[in-house]
Amino acid sequence: IEHVHLDYHNSKCIYPVGYHARRTQEMRDDAAGKAPLAHTLDCKVLYDVRGPLFEVAISKGKRFTERTPNDAVWAAWTALAAAHGYAVKEDLKATLGKQYNGLMMFGLQCREVARVLQTLPDAERCENYHGWLGARP
């Protein structure tokens, strides 16, 4: 855990370099009468001297790397929608952001994941992190 570099954690989350989660989601466009599209997102936290990078990979090896998990997930969703003929509207970003935020898609808001991250070496040294499940070590 990058406990010295304060961008690698905040009051709610720890962003460990090398973290990887695979999520399967379903994209729907009921208004257009399209069948639901199931897809898999591979989400990773990468190291950069300026702070964490959040990468989302979709089918055929397309990768989207952004400074925030929300932006990385949105870039992947937009590419998937366009590739499969789904309408992409800017207001959809606000709607999806309320239902599926980047931290959730990366699994970083899951209590079980947070509990594991809190046991990693140097997690207790993340001075701005206050999301402890139980007593701070």
PDB file of N, CA and C in Angstrom, residues 19-68:
ATOM      1  N   TYR A  19      -4.229  -3.918  -7.416  1.00  0.00           N
ATOM      2  CA  TYR A  19      -5.580  -4.424  -7.153  1.00  0.00           C
ATOM      3  C   TYR A  19      -6.258  -4.738  -8.480  1.00  0.00           C
ATOM      4  N   HIS A  20      -6.974  -5.865  -8.538  1.00  0.00           N
ATOM      5  CA  HIS A  20      -7.645  -6.283  -9.767  1.00  0.00           C
ATOM      6  C   HIS A  20      -8.992  -6.889  -9.414  1.00  0.00           C
ATOM      7  N   ALA A  21     -10.017  -6.461 -10.108  1.00  0.00           N
ATOM      8  CA  ALA A  21     -11.354  -7.032  -9.920  1.00  0.00           C
ATOM      9  C   ALA A  21     -11.964  -7.292 -11.292  1.00  0.00           C
ATOM     10  N   ARG A  22     -12.710  -8.365 -11.406  1.00  0.00           N
ATOM     11  CA  ARG A  22     -13.418  -8.682 -12.653  1.00  0.00           C
ATOM     12  C   ARG A  22     -14.908  -8.615 -12.349  1.00  0.00           C
ATOM     13  N   ARG A  23     -15.606  -7.783 -13.101  1.00  0.00           N
ATOM     14  CA  ARG A  23     -17.040  -7.585 -12.870  1.00  0.00           C
ATOM     15  C   ARG A  23     -17.819  -7.909 -14.138  1.00  0.00           C
ATOM     16  N   THR A  24     -18.944  -8.565 -13.979  1.00  0.00           N
ATOM     17  CA  THR A  24     -19.843  -8.819 -15.099  1.00  0.00           C
ATOM     18  C   THR A  24     -21.080  -7.962 -14.895  1.00  0.00           C
ATOM     19  N   GLN A  25     -21.425  -7.216 -15.907  1.00  0.00           N
ATOM     20  CA  GLN A  25     -22.575  -6.312 -15.848  1.00  0.00           C
ATOM     21  C   GLN A  25     -23.450  -6.536 -17.072  1.00  0.00           C
ATOM     22  N   GLU A  26     -24.644  -6.009 -17.013  1.00  0.00           N
ATOM     23  CA  GLU A  26     -25.573  -6.104 -18.122  1.00  0.00           C
ATOM     24  C   GLU A  26     -25.961  -4.703 -18.553  1.00  0.00           C
ATOM     25  N   MET A  27     -25.823  -4.419 -19.845  1.00  0.00           N
ATOM     26  CA  MET A  27     -26.221  -3.138 -20.403  1.00  0.00           C
ATOM     27  C   MET A  27     -27.580  -3.334 -21.059  1.00  0.00           C
ATOM     28  N   ARG A  28     -28.500  -2.435 -20.758  1.00  0.00           N
ATOM     29  CA  ARG A  28     -29.858  -2.555 -21.282  1.00  0.00           C
ATOM     30  C   ARG A  28     -30.233  -1.298 -22.055  1.00  0.00           C
ATOM     31  N   ASP A  29     -31.037  -1.476 -23.072  1.00  0.00           N
ATOM     32  CA  ASP A  29     -31.614  -0.362 -23.829  1.00  0.00           C
ATOM     33  C   ASP A  29     -33.031  -0.774 -24.193  1.00  0.00           C
ATOM     34  N   ASP A  30     -33.893  -0.824 -23.164  1.00  0.00           N
ATOM     35  CA  ASP A  30     -35.262  -1.294 -23.356  1.00  0.00           C
ATOM     36  C   ASP A  30     -36.044  -0.408 -24.316  1.00  0.00           C
ATOM     37  N   ALA A  31     -35.771   0.893 -24.301  1.00  0.00           N
ATOM     38  CA  ALA A  31     -36.510   1.819 -25.174  1.00  0.00           C
ATOM     39  C   ALA A  31     -36.277   1.493 -26.641  1.00  0.00           C
ATOM     40  N   ALA A  32     -35.079   1.043 -26.989  1.00  0.00           N
ATOM     41  CA  ALA A  32     -34.762   0.716 -28.383  1.00  0.00           C
ATOM     42  C   ALA A  32     -35.112  -0.739 -28.711  1.00  0.00           C
ATOM     43  N   GLY A  33     -35.603  -1.483 -27.718  1.00  0.00           N
ATOM     44  CA  GLY A  33     -35.981  -2.865 -27.945  1.00  0.00           C
ATOM     45  C   GLY A  33     -34.802  -3.807 -28.133  1.00  0.00           C
ATOM     46  N   LYS A  34     -33.651  -3.409 -27.644  1.00  0.00           N
ATOM     47  CA  LYS A  34     -32.458  -4.256 -27.777  1.00  0.00           C
ATOM     48  C   LYS A  34     -32.410  -5.271 -26.642  1.00  0.00           C
ATOM     49  N   ALA A  35     -31.876  -6.430 -26.967  1.00  0.00           N
ATOM     50  CA  ALA A  35     -31.684  -7.455 -25.942  1.00  0.00           C
ATOM     51  C   ALA A  35     -30.585  -6.999 -24.989  1.00  0.00           C
ATOM     52  N   PRO A  36     -30.651  -7.388 -23.716  1.00  0.00           N
ATOM     53  CA  PRO A  36     -29.588  -7.027 -22.769  1.00  0.00           C
ATOM     54  C   PRO A  36     -28.242  -7.566 -23.249  1.00  0.00           C
ATOM     55  N   LEU A  37     -27.195  -6.784 -22.996  1.00  0.00           N
ATOM     56  CA  LEU A  37     -25.845  -7.147 -23.397  1.00  0.00           C
ATOM     57  C   LEU A  37     -25.008  -7.382 -22.142  1.00  0.00           C
ATOM     58  N   ALA A  38     -24.604  -8.617 -21.925  1.00  0.00           N
ATOM     59  CA  ALA A  38     -23.743  -8.931 -20.787  1.00  0.00           C
ATOM     60  C   ALA A  38     -22.294  -8.702 -21.200  1.00  0.00           C
ATOM     61  N   HIS A  39     -21.511  -8.107 -20.326  1.00  0.00           N
ATOM     62  CA  HIS A  39     -20.104  -7.853 -20.622  1.00  0.00           C
ATOM     63  C   HIS A  39     -19.292  -7.944 -19.336  1.00  0.00           C
ATOM     64  N   THR A  40     -18.008  -8.170 -19.504  1.00  0.00           N
ATOM     65  CA  THR A  40     -17.105  -8.284 -18.374  1.00  0.00           C
ATOM     66  C   THR A  40     -16.133  -7.114 -18.390  1.00  0.00           C
ATOM     67  N   LEU A  41     -15.951  -6.501 -17.231  1.00  0.00           N
ATOM     68  CA  LEU A  41     -14.989  -5.417 -17.073  1.00  0.00           C
ATOM     69  C   LEU A  41     -13.870  -5.900 -16.159  1.00  0.00           C
ATOM     70  N   ASP A  42     -12.640  -5.783 -16.620  1.00  0.00           N
ATOM     71  CA  ASP A  42     -11.478  -6.055 -15.778  1.00  0.00           C
ATOM     72  C   ASP A  42     -10.970  -4.719 -15.269  1.00  0.00           C
ATOM     73  N   CYS A  43     -11.022  -4.527 -13.967  1.00  0.00           N
ATOM     74  CA  CYS A  43     -10.673  -3.253 -13.342  1.00  0.00           C
ATOM     75  C   CYS A  43      -9.368  -3.402 -12.561  1.00  0.00           C
ATOM     76  N   LYS A  44      -8.428  -2.469 -12.777  1.00  0.00           N
ATOM     77  CA  LYS A  44      -7.133  -2.528 -12.100  1.00  0.00           C
ATOM     78  C   LYS A  44      -6.744  -1.149 -11.576  1.00  0.00           C
ATOM     79  N   VAL A  45      -5.979  -1.155 -10.485  1.00  0.00           N
ATOM     80  CA  VAL A  45      -5.369   0.067  -9.967  1.00  0.00           C
ATOM     81  C   VAL A  45      -3.887   0.002 -10.325  1.00  0.00           C
ATOM     82  N   LEU A  46      -3.409   1.021 -11.035  1.00  0.00           N
ATOM     83  CA  LEU A  46      -2.026   1.081 -11.502  1.00  0.00           C
ATOM     84  C   LEU A  46      -1.275   2.218 -10.815  1.00  0.00           C
ATOM     85  N   TYR A  47       0.039   2.114 -10.812  1.00  0.00           N
ATOM     86  CA  TYR A  47       0.882   3.146 -10.191  1.00  0.00           C
ATOM     87  C   TYR A  47       1.249   4.232 -11.195  1.00  0.00           C
ATOM     88  N   ASP A  48       1.225   5.461 -10.731  1.00  0.00           N
ATOM     89  CA  ASP A  48       1.737   6.622 -11.452  1.00  0.00           C
ATOM     90  C   ASP A  48       2.255   7.588 -10.386  1.00  0.00           C
ATOM     91  N   VAL A  49       3.333   8.285 -10.669  1.00  0.00           N
ATOM     92  CA  VAL A  49       3.911   9.175  -9.654  1.00  0.00           C
ATOM     93  C   VAL A  49       2.940  10.284  -9.246  1.00  0.00           C
ATOM     94  N   ARG A  50       2.001  10.639 -10.111  1.00  0.00           N
ATOM     95  CA  ARG A  50       1.029  11.695  -9.786  1.00  0.00           C
ATOM     96  C   ARG A  50      -0.188  11.192  -9.034  1.00  0.00           C
ATOM     97  N   GLY A  51      -0.289   9.890  -8.851  1.00  0.00           N
ATOM     98  CA  GLY A  51      -1.449   9.321  -8.167  1.00  0.00           C
ATOM     99  C   GLY A  51      -1.931   8.099  -8.912  1.00  0.00           C
ATOM    100  N   PRO A  52      -2.891   7.392  -8.330  1.00  0.00           N
ATOM    101  CA  PRO A  52      -3.335   6.133  -8.937  1.00  0.00           C
ATOM    102  C   PRO A  52      -3.979   6.341 -10.295  1.00  0.00           C
ATOM    103  N   LEU A  53      -3.811   5.334 -11.140  1.00  0.00           N
ATOM    104  CA  LEU A  53      -4.516   5.270 -12.412  1.00  0.00           C
ATOM    105  C   LEU A  53      -5.500   4.112 -12.319  1.00  0.00           C
ATOM    106  N   PHE A  54      -6.677   4.305 -12.857  1.00  0.00           N
ATOM    107  CA  PHE A  54      -7.713   3.286 -12.824  1.00  0.00           C
ATOM    108  C   PHE A  54      -7.933   2.804 -14.251  1.00  0.00           C
ATOM    109  N   GLU A  55      -7.710   1.511 -14.457  1.00  0.00           N
ATOM    110  CA  GLU A  55      -7.814   0.944 -15.796  1.00  0.00           C
ATOM    111  C   GLU A  55      -8.993   0.000 -15.855  1.00  0.00           C
ATOM    112  N   VAL A  56      -9.758   0.115 -16.932  1.00  0.00           N
ATOM    113  CA  VAL A  56     -10.854  -0.810 -17.192  1.00  0.00           C
ATOM    114  C   VAL A  56     -10.621  -1.397 -18.575  1.00  0.00           C
ATOM    115  N   ALA A  57     -10.572  -2.706 -18.650  1.00  0.00           N
ATOM    116  CA  ALA A  57     -10.392  -3.406 -19.922  1.00  0.00           C
ATOM    117  C   ALA A  57     -11.698  -4.106 -20.274  1.00  0.00           C
ATOM    118  N   ILE A  58     -12.049  -4.020 -21.552  1.00  0.00           N
ATOM    119  CA  ILE A  58     -13.245  -4.705 -22.048  1.00  0.00           C
ATOM    120  C   ILE A  58     -12.807  -5.700 -23.117  1.00  0.00           C
ATOM    121  N   SER A  59     -13.767  -6.324 -23.756  1.00  0.00           N
ATOM    122  CA  SER A  59     -13.467  -7.343 -24.758  1.00  0.00           C
ATOM    123  C   SER A  59     -12.523  -6.824 -25.840  1.00  0.00           C
ATOM    124  N   LYS A  60     -11.832  -7.738 -26.468  1.00  0.00           N
ATOM    125  CA  LYS A  60     -10.880  -7.453 -27.539  1.00  0.00           C
ATOM    126  C   LYS A  60      -9.717  -6.598 -27.073  1.00  0.00           C
ATOM    127  N   GLY A  61      -9.436  -6.617 -25.763  1.00  0.00           N
ATOM    128  CA  GLY A  61      -8.245  -5.958 -25.245  1.00  0.00           C
ATOM    129  C   GLY A  61      -8.282  -4.447 -25.176  1.00  0.00           C
ATOM    130  N   LYS A  62      -9.422  -3.829 -25.400  1.00  0.00           N
ATOM    131  CA  LYS A  62      -9.497  -2.372 -25.286  1.00  0.00           C
ATOM    132  C   LYS A  62      -9.365  -1.978 -23.827  1.00  0.00           C
ATOM    133  N   ARG A  63      -8.466  -1.021 -23.565  1.00  0.00           N
ATOM    134  CA  ARG A  63      -8.211  -0.574 -22.199  1.00  0.00           C
ATOM    135  C   ARG A  63      -8.440   0.929 -22.098  1.00  0.00           C
ATOM    136  N   PHE A  64      -9.024   1.320 -20.978  1.00  0.00           N
ATOM    137  CA  PHE A  64      -9.307   2.727 -20.711  1.00  0.00           C
ATOM    138  C   PHE A  64      -8.680   3.070 -19.380  1.00  0.00           C
ATOM    139  N   THR A  65      -7.761   4.013 -19.383  1.00  0.00           N
ATOM    140  CA  THR A  65      -7.047   4.391 -18.170  1.00  0.00           C
ATOM    141  C   THR A  65      -7.342   5.850 -17.863  1.00  0.00           C
ATOM    142  N   GLU A  66      -7.819   6.091 -16.656  1.00  0.00           N
ATOM    143  CA  GLU A  66      -8.218   7.433 -16.248  1.00  0.00           C
ATOM    144  C   GLU A  66      -7.739   7.707 -14.830  1.00  0.00           C
ATOM    145  N   ARG A  67      -7.864   8.953 -14.405  1.00  0.00           N
ATOM    146  CA  ARG A  67      -7.457   9.363 -13.054  1.00  0.00           C
ATOM    147  C   ARG A  67      -8.474   9.023 -11.984  1.00  0.00           C
ATOM    148  N   THR A  68      -9.719   8.792 -12.372  1.00  0.00           N
ATOM    149  CA  THR A  68     -10.738   8.424 -11.383  1.00  0.00           C
ATOM    150  C   THR A  68     -11.420   7.131 -11.830  1.00  0.00           C
TER     151      THR A  68
END
